[in-house]
Amino acid sequence: MTIDLPVGKVTSWCFGGPDLSGLFISTSTAGMGPEELRAEPEAGAIFHAVPGHRGRPGTPFAVPRKVGV
């Protein structure tokens, strides 16, 4: 599946929402000059899509504490 966005620098994505059916996509403006920013005014935004697929819950974990520190 491809999701078209009006920006060129996607940084990450994750599923979220109550049933993990939303796809949240973060983007960046890093390294963009004034002309590029004018061409992509939505750069740096977080986008939301509902792709028809769901994510899976994360696996809980704990970082062990060092005793005596």
PDB file of N, CA and C in Angstrom:
ATOM      1  N   MET A   1       0.838  -1.166   0.000  1.00  0.00           N
ATOM      2  CA  MET A   1       0.000   0.000   0.000  1.00  0.00           C
ATOM      3  C   MET A   1       0.891   1.239   0.000  1.00  0.00           C
ATOM      4  N   THR A   2       0.487   2.233  -0.722  1.00  0.00           N
ATOM      5  CA  THR A   2       1.196   3.512  -0.764  1.00  0.00           C
ATOM      6  C   THR A   2       0.250   4.612  -0.318  1.00  0.00           C
ATOM      7  N   ILE A   3       0.750   5.487   0.529  1.00  0.00           N
ATOM      8  CA  ILE A   3      -0.029   6.655   0.962  1.00  0.00           C
ATOM      9  C   ILE A   3       0.712   7.879   0.467  1.00  0.00           C
ATOM     10  N   ASP A   4       0.088   8.628  -0.419  1.00  0.00           N
ATOM     11  CA  ASP A   4       0.702   9.839  -0.952  1.00  0.00           C
ATOM     12  C   ASP A   4       0.545  10.980   0.045  1.00  0.00           C
ATOM     13  N   LEU A   5       1.631  11.704   0.261  1.00  0.00           N
ATOM     14  CA  LEU A   5       1.625  12.863   1.151  1.00  0.00           C
ATOM     15  C   LEU A   5       2.121  14.080   0.382  1.00  0.00           C
ATOM     16  N   PRO A   6       1.715  15.277   0.816  1.00  0.00           N
ATOM     17  CA  PRO A   6       2.145  16.489   0.119  1.00  0.00           C
ATOM     18  C   PRO A   6       3.526  16.984   0.554  1.00  0.00           C
ATOM     19  N   VAL A   7       4.326  16.090   1.138  1.00  0.00           N
ATOM     20  CA  VAL A   7       5.664  16.445   1.614  1.00  0.00           C
ATOM     21  C   VAL A   7       6.639  15.341   1.225  1.00  0.00           C
ATOM     22  N   GLY A   8       7.913  15.645   1.270  1.00  0.00           N
ATOM     23  CA  GLY A   8       8.903  14.687   0.830  1.00  0.00           C
ATOM     24  C   GLY A   8       9.715  14.022   1.928  1.00  0.00           C
ATOM     25  N   LYS A   9       9.712  14.587   3.141  1.00  0.00           N
ATOM     26  CA  LYS A   9      10.573  14.046   4.199  1.00  0.00           C
ATOM     27  C   LYS A   9       9.756  13.376   5.291  1.00  0.00           C
ATOM     28  N   VAL A  10       9.467  12.103   5.104  1.00  0.00           N
ATOM     29  CA  VAL A  10       8.785  11.330   6.142  1.00  0.00           C
ATOM     30  C   VAL A  10       9.847  10.856   7.121  1.00  0.00           C
ATOM     31  N   THR A  11       9.577  11.005   8.423  1.00  0.00           N
ATOM     32  CA  THR A  11      10.565  10.610   9.426  1.00  0.00           C
ATOM     33  C   THR A  11      10.194   9.318  10.135  1.00  0.00           C
ATOM     34  N   SER A  12       8.915   9.080  10.366  1.00  0.00           N
ATOM     35  CA  SER A  12       8.499   7.872  11.065  1.00  0.00           C
ATOM     36  C   SER A  12       6.996   7.692  10.928  1.00  0.00           C
ATOM     37  N   TRP A  13       6.522   6.529  11.361  1.00  0.00           N
ATOM     38  CA  TRP A  13       5.081   6.289  11.366  1.00  0.00           C
ATOM     39  C   TRP A  13       4.771   5.273  12.455  1.00  0.00           C
ATOM     40  N   CYS A  14       3.528   5.289  12.930  1.00  0.00           N
ATOM     41  CA  CYS A  14       3.095   4.296  13.910  1.00  0.00           C
ATOM     42  C   CYS A  14       1.578   4.199  13.878  1.00  0.00           C
ATOM     43  N   PHE A  15       1.075   3.049  14.290  1.00  0.00           N
ATOM     44  CA  PHE A  15      -0.362   2.885  14.435  1.00  0.00           C
ATOM     45  C   PHE A  15      -0.765   3.412  15.800  1.00  0.00           C
ATOM     46  N   GLY A  16      -1.970   3.972  15.887  1.00  0.00           N
ATOM     47  CA  GLY A  16      -2.454   4.493  17.156  1.00  0.00           C
ATOM     48  C   GLY A  16      -3.963   4.587  17.163  1.00  0.00           C
ATOM     49  N   GLY A  17      -4.476   5.146  18.238  1.00  0.00           N
ATOM     50  CA  GLY A  17      -5.914   5.246  18.427  1.00  0.00           C
ATOM     51  C   GLY A  17      -6.420   4.090  19.271  1.00  0.00           C
ATOM     52  N   PRO A  18      -7.681   4.160  19.688  1.00  0.00           N
ATOM     53  CA  PRO A  18      -8.222   3.148  20.597  1.00  0.00           C
ATOM     54  C   PRO A  18      -8.130   1.717  20.069  1.00  0.00           C
ATOM     55  N   ASP A  19      -8.274   1.545  18.769  1.00  0.00           N
ATOM     56  CA  ASP A  19      -8.221   0.194  18.198  1.00  0.00           C
ATOM     57  C   ASP A  19      -7.028   0.004  17.254  1.00  0.00           C
ATOM     58  N   LEU A  20      -6.059   0.909  17.330  1.00  0.00           N
ATOM     59  CA  LEU A  20      -4.830   0.866  16.517  1.00  0.00           C
ATOM     60  C   LEU A  20      -5.096   0.861  15.016  1.00  0.00           C
ATOM     61  N   SER A  21      -6.186   1.503  14.597  1.00  0.00           N
ATOM     62  CA  SER A  21      -6.510   1.540  13.164  1.00  0.00           C
ATOM     63  C   SER A  21      -6.052   2.836  12.491  1.00  0.00           C
ATOM     64  N   GLY A  22      -5.559   3.791  13.258  1.00  0.00           N
ATOM     65  CA  GLY A  22      -5.059   5.034  12.685  1.00  0.00           C
ATOM     66  C   GLY A  22      -3.565   4.937  12.436  1.00  0.00           C
ATOM     67  N   LEU A  23      -3.124   5.490  11.341  1.00  0.00           N
ATOM     68  CA  LEU A  23      -1.701   5.524  11.017  1.00  0.00           C
ATOM     69  C   LEU A  23      -1.247   6.975  11.143  1.00  0.00           C
ATOM     70  N   PHE A  24      -0.303   7.224  12.024  1.00  0.00           N
ATOM     71  CA  PHE A  24       0.218   8.569  12.253  1.00  0.00           C
ATOM     72  C   PHE A  24       1.601   8.656  11.624  1.00  0.00           C
ATOM     73  N   ILE A  25       1.804   9.676  10.791  1.00  0.00           N
ATOM     74  CA  ILE A  25       3.021   9.800   9.997  1.00  0.00           C
ATOM     75  C   ILE A  25       3.663  11.150  10.306  1.00  0.00           C
ATOM     76  N   SER A  26       4.886  11.125  10.819  1.00  0.00           N
ATOM     77  CA  SER A  26       5.578  12.376  11.113  1.00  0.00           C
ATOM     78  C   SER A  26       6.495  12.749   9.951  1.00  0.00           C
ATOM     79  N   THR A  27       6.680  14.054   9.782  1.00  0.00           N
ATOM     80  CA  THR A  27       7.512  14.564   8.693  1.00  0.00           C
ATOM     81  C   THR A  27       8.468  15.616   9.241  1.00  0.00           C
ATOM     82  N   SER A  28       9.401  16.053   8.434  1.00  0.00           N
ATOM     83  CA  SER A  28      10.444  16.964   8.891  1.00  0.00           C
ATOM     84  C   SER A  28      10.652  18.140   7.937  1.00  0.00           C
ATOM     85  N   THR A  29      11.230  19.192   8.510  1.00  0.00           N
ATOM     86  CA  THR A  29      11.676  20.340   7.703  1.00  0.00           C
ATOM     87  C   THR A  29      13.200  20.468   7.738  1.00  0.00           C
ATOM     88  N   ALA A  30      13.872  19.526   8.375  1.00  0.00           N
ATOM     89  CA  ALA A  30      15.329  19.606   8.547  1.00  0.00           C
ATOM     90  C   ALA A  30      16.037  19.750   7.199  1.00  0.00           C
ATOM     91  N   GLY A  31      16.913  20.722   7.142  1.00  0.00           N
ATOM     92  CA  GLY A  31      17.714  20.930   5.937  1.00  0.00           C
ATOM     93  C   GLY A  31      16.990  21.602   4.783  1.00  0.00           C
ATOM     94  N   MET A  32      15.741  21.978   4.993  1.00  0.00           N
ATOM     95  CA  MET A  32      14.984  22.615   3.906  1.00  0.00           C
ATOM     96  C   MET A  32      15.241  24.113   3.890  1.00  0.00           C
ATOM     97  N   GLY A  33      15.467  24.645   2.715  1.00  0.00           N
ATOM     98  CA  GLY A  33      15.648  26.073   2.554  1.00  0.00           C
ATOM     99  C   GLY A  33      14.314  26.778   2.357  1.00  0.00           C
ATOM    100  N   PRO A  34      14.333  28.112   2.288  1.00  0.00           N
ATOM    101  CA  PRO A  34      13.104  28.885   2.143  1.00  0.00           C
ATOM    102  C   PRO A  34      12.260  28.497   0.929  1.00  0.00           C
ATOM    103  N   GLU A  35      12.893  28.218  -0.192  1.00  0.00           N
ATOM    104  CA  GLU A  35      12.129  27.842  -1.392  1.00  0.00           C
ATOM    105  C   GLU A  35      11.442  26.488  -1.208  1.00  0.00           C
ATOM    106  N   GLU A  36      12.164  25.546  -0.608  1.00  0.00           N
ATOM    107  CA  GLU A  36      11.567  24.227  -0.362  1.00  0.00           C
ATOM    108  C   GLU A  36      10.402  24.323   0.620  1.00  0.00           C
ATOM    109  N   LEU A  37      10.557  25.150   1.643  1.00  0.00           N
ATOM    110  CA  LEU A  37       9.477  25.324   2.617  1.00  0.00           C
ATOM    111  C   LEU A  37       8.242  25.960   1.981  1.00  0.00           C
ATOM    112  N   ARG A  38       8.463  26.880   1.054  1.00  0.00           N
ATOM    113  CA  ARG A  38       7.318  27.477   0.342  1.00  0.00           C
ATOM    114  C   ARG A  38       6.640  26.443  -0.551  1.00  0.00           C
ATOM    115  N   ALA A  39       7.432  25.545  -1.134  1.00  0.00           N
ATOM    116  CA  ALA A  39       6.878  24.515  -2.024  1.00  0.00           C
ATOM    117  C   ALA A  39       6.145  23.422  -1.237  1.00  0.00           C
ATOM    118  N   GLU A  40       6.554  23.212   0.022  1.00  0.00           N
ATOM    119  CA  GLU A  40       5.936  22.179   0.870  1.00  0.00           C
ATOM    120  C   GLU A  40       5.509  22.803   2.198  1.00  0.00           C
ATOM    121  N   PRO A  41       4.455  23.627   2.183  1.00  0.00           N
ATOM    122  CA  PRO A  41       4.059  24.328   3.413  1.00  0.00           C
ATOM    123  C   PRO A  41       3.604  23.409   4.552  1.00  0.00           C
ATOM    124  N   GLU A  42       3.271  22.161   4.240  1.00  0.00           N
ATOM    125  CA  GLU A  42       2.846  21.231   5.296  1.00  0.00           C
ATOM    126  C   GLU A  42       3.998  20.387   5.837  1.00  0.00           C
ATOM    127  N   ALA A  43       5.217  20.645   5.363  1.00  0.00           N
ATOM    128  CA  ALA A  43       6.375  19.918   5.880  1.00  0.00           C
ATOM    129  C   ALA A  43       6.482  20.162   7.381  1.00  0.00           C
ATOM    130  N   GLY A  44       6.828  19.128   8.113  1.00  0.00           N
ATOM    131  CA  GLY A  44       6.952  19.217   9.563  1.00  0.00           C
ATOM    132  C   GLY A  44       5.672  18.821  10.290  1.00  0.00           C
ATOM    133  N   ALA A  45       4.615  18.572   9.557  1.00  0.00           N
ATOM    134  CA  ALA A  45       3.322  18.216  10.170  1.00  0.00           C
ATOM    135  C   ALA A  45       3.275  16.721  10.476  1.00  0.00           C
ATOM    136  N   ILE A  46       2.288  16.359  11.267  1.00  0.00           N
ATOM    137  CA  ILE A  46       1.978  14.948  11.509  1.00  0.00           C
ATOM    138  C   ILE A  46       0.682  14.665  10.774  1.00  0.00           C
ATOM    139  N   PHE A  47       0.693  13.646   9.945  1.00  0.00           N
ATOM    140  CA  PHE A  47      -0.472  13.285   9.141  1.00  0.00           C
ATOM    141  C   PHE A  47      -1.149  12.052   9.736  1.00  0.00           C
ATOM    142  N   HIS A  48      -2.436  11.939   9.475  1.00  0.00           N
ATOM    143  CA  HIS A  48      -3.219  10.803   9.966  1.00  0.00           C
ATOM    144  C   HIS A  48      -3.921  10.157   8.785  1.00  0.00           C
ATOM    145  N   ALA A  49      -3.861   8.850   8.708  1.00  0.00           N
ATOM    146  CA  ALA A  49      -4.554   8.097   7.662  1.00  0.00           C
ATOM    147  C   ALA A  49      -5.208   6.877   8.302  1.00  0.00           C
ATOM    148  N   VAL A  50      -6.240   6.380   7.657  1.00  0.00           N
ATOM    149  CA  VAL A  50      -6.877   5.134   8.094  1.00  0.00           C
ATOM    150  C   VAL A  50      -6.706   4.150   6.932  1.00  0.00           C
ATOM    151  N   PRO A  51      -5.649   3.328   6.986  1.00  0.00           N
ATOM    152  CA  PRO A  51      -5.300   2.499   5.833  1.00  0.00           C
ATOM    153  C   PRO A  51      -6.109   1.215   5.662  1.00  0.00           C
ATOM    154  N   GLY A  52      -6.990   0.907   6.604  1.00  0.00           N
ATOM    155  CA  GLY A  52      -7.744  -0.341   6.490  1.00  0.00           C
ATOM    156  C   GLY A  52      -7.022  -1.529   7.104  1.00  0.00           C
ATOM    157  N   HIS A  53      -5.930  -1.283   7.775  1.00  0.00           N
ATOM    158  CA  HIS A  53      -5.168  -2.303   8.499  1.00  0.00           C
ATOM    159  C   HIS A  53      -4.992  -1.805   9.921  1.00  0.00           C
ATOM    160  N   ARG A  54      -4.756  -2.699  10.844  1.00  0.00           N
ATOM    161  CA  ARG A  54      -4.549  -2.305  12.241  1.00  0.00           C
ATOM    162  C   ARG A  54      -3.164  -2.712  12.707  1.00  0.00           C
ATOM    163  N   GLY A  55      -2.665  -1.925  13.630  1.00  0.00           N
ATOM    164  CA  GLY A  55      -1.398  -2.276  14.259  1.00  0.00           C
ATOM    165  C   GLY A  55      -1.632  -3.292  15.358  1.00  0.00           C
ATOM    166  N   ARG A  56      -0.552  -3.723  15.963  1.00  0.00           N
ATOM    167  CA  ARG A  56      -0.642  -4.647  17.084  1.00  0.00           C
ATOM    168  C   ARG A  56      -0.139  -3.947  18.333  1.00  0.00           C
ATOM    169  N   PRO A  57      -0.705  -4.285  19.486  1.00  0.00           N
ATOM    170  CA  PRO A  57      -0.233  -3.648  20.721  1.00  0.00           C
ATOM    171  C   PRO A  57       1.248  -3.936  20.953  1.00  0.00           C
ATOM    172  N   GLY A  58       1.916  -2.982  21.570  1.00  0.00           N
ATOM    173  CA  GLY A  58       3.325  -3.166  21.903  1.00  0.00           C
ATOM    174  C   GLY A  58       3.501  -4.179  23.016  1.00  0.00           C
ATOM    175  N   THR A  59       4.697  -4.676  23.149  1.00  0.00           N
ATOM    176  CA  THR A  59       5.025  -5.608  24.222  1.00  0.00           C
ATOM    177  C   THR A  59       5.552  -4.817  25.415  1.00  0.00           C
ATOM    178  N   PRO A  60       4.871  -4.910  26.556  1.00  0.00           N
ATOM    179  CA  PRO A  60       5.358  -4.168  27.733  1.00  0.00           C
ATOM    180  C   PRO A  60       6.722  -4.708  28.184  1.00  0.00           C
ATOM    181  N   PHE A  61       7.543  -3.831  28.694  1.00  0.00           N
ATOM    182  CA  PHE A  61       8.833  -4.254  29.219  1.00  0.00           C
ATOM    183  C   PHE A  61       9.234  -3.309  30.334  1.00  0.00           C
ATOM    184  N   ALA A  62      10.176  -3.715  31.134  1.00  0.00           N
ATOM    185  CA  ALA A  62      10.709  -2.873  32.201  1.00  0.00           C
ATOM    186  C   ALA A  62      12.228  -2.944  32.143  1.00  0.00           C
ATOM    187  N   VAL A  63      12.856  -1.832  32.389  1.00  0.00           N
ATOM    188  CA  VAL A  63      14.306  -1.782  32.419  1.00  0.00           C
ATOM    189  C   VAL A  63      14.739  -2.125  33.846  1.00  0.00           C
ATOM    190  N   PRO A  64      15.597  -3.123  34.021  1.00  0.00           N
ATOM    191  CA  PRO A  64      16.022  -3.486  35.371  1.00  0.00           C
ATOM    192  C   PRO A  64      16.805  -2.347  36.025  1.00  0.00           C
ATOM    193  N   ARG A  65      16.537  -2.139  37.300  1.00  0.00           N
ATOM    194  CA  ARG A  65      17.266  -1.121  38.054  1.00  0.00           C
ATOM    195  C   ARG A  65      18.508  -1.740  38.652  1.00  0.00           C
ATOM    196  N   LYS A  66      19.571  -0.976  38.714  1.00  0.00           N
ATOM    197  CA  LYS A  66      20.786  -1.453  39.353  1.00  0.00           C
ATOM    198  C   LYS A  66      20.650  -1.274  40.860  1.00  0.00           C
ATOM    199  N   VAL A  67      20.910  -2.297  41.582  1.00  0.00           N
ATOM    200  CA  VAL A  67      20.828  -2.249  43.047  1.00  0.00           C
ATOM    201  C   VAL A  67      22.027  -1.499  43.588  1.00  0.00           C
ATOM    202  N   GLY A  68      21.788  -0.598  44.543  1.00  0.00           N
ATOM    203  CA  GLY A  68      22.858   0.133  45.173  1.00  0.00           C
ATOM    204  C   GLY A  68      23.364   1.333  44.415  1.00  0.00           C
ATOM    205  N   VAL A  69      22.664   1.755  43.386  1.00  0.00           N
ATOM    206  CA  VAL A  69      23.105   2.920  42.599  1.00  0.00           C
ATOM    207  C   VAL A  69      22.254   4.108  42.957  1.00  0.00           C
TER     208      VAL A  69
END
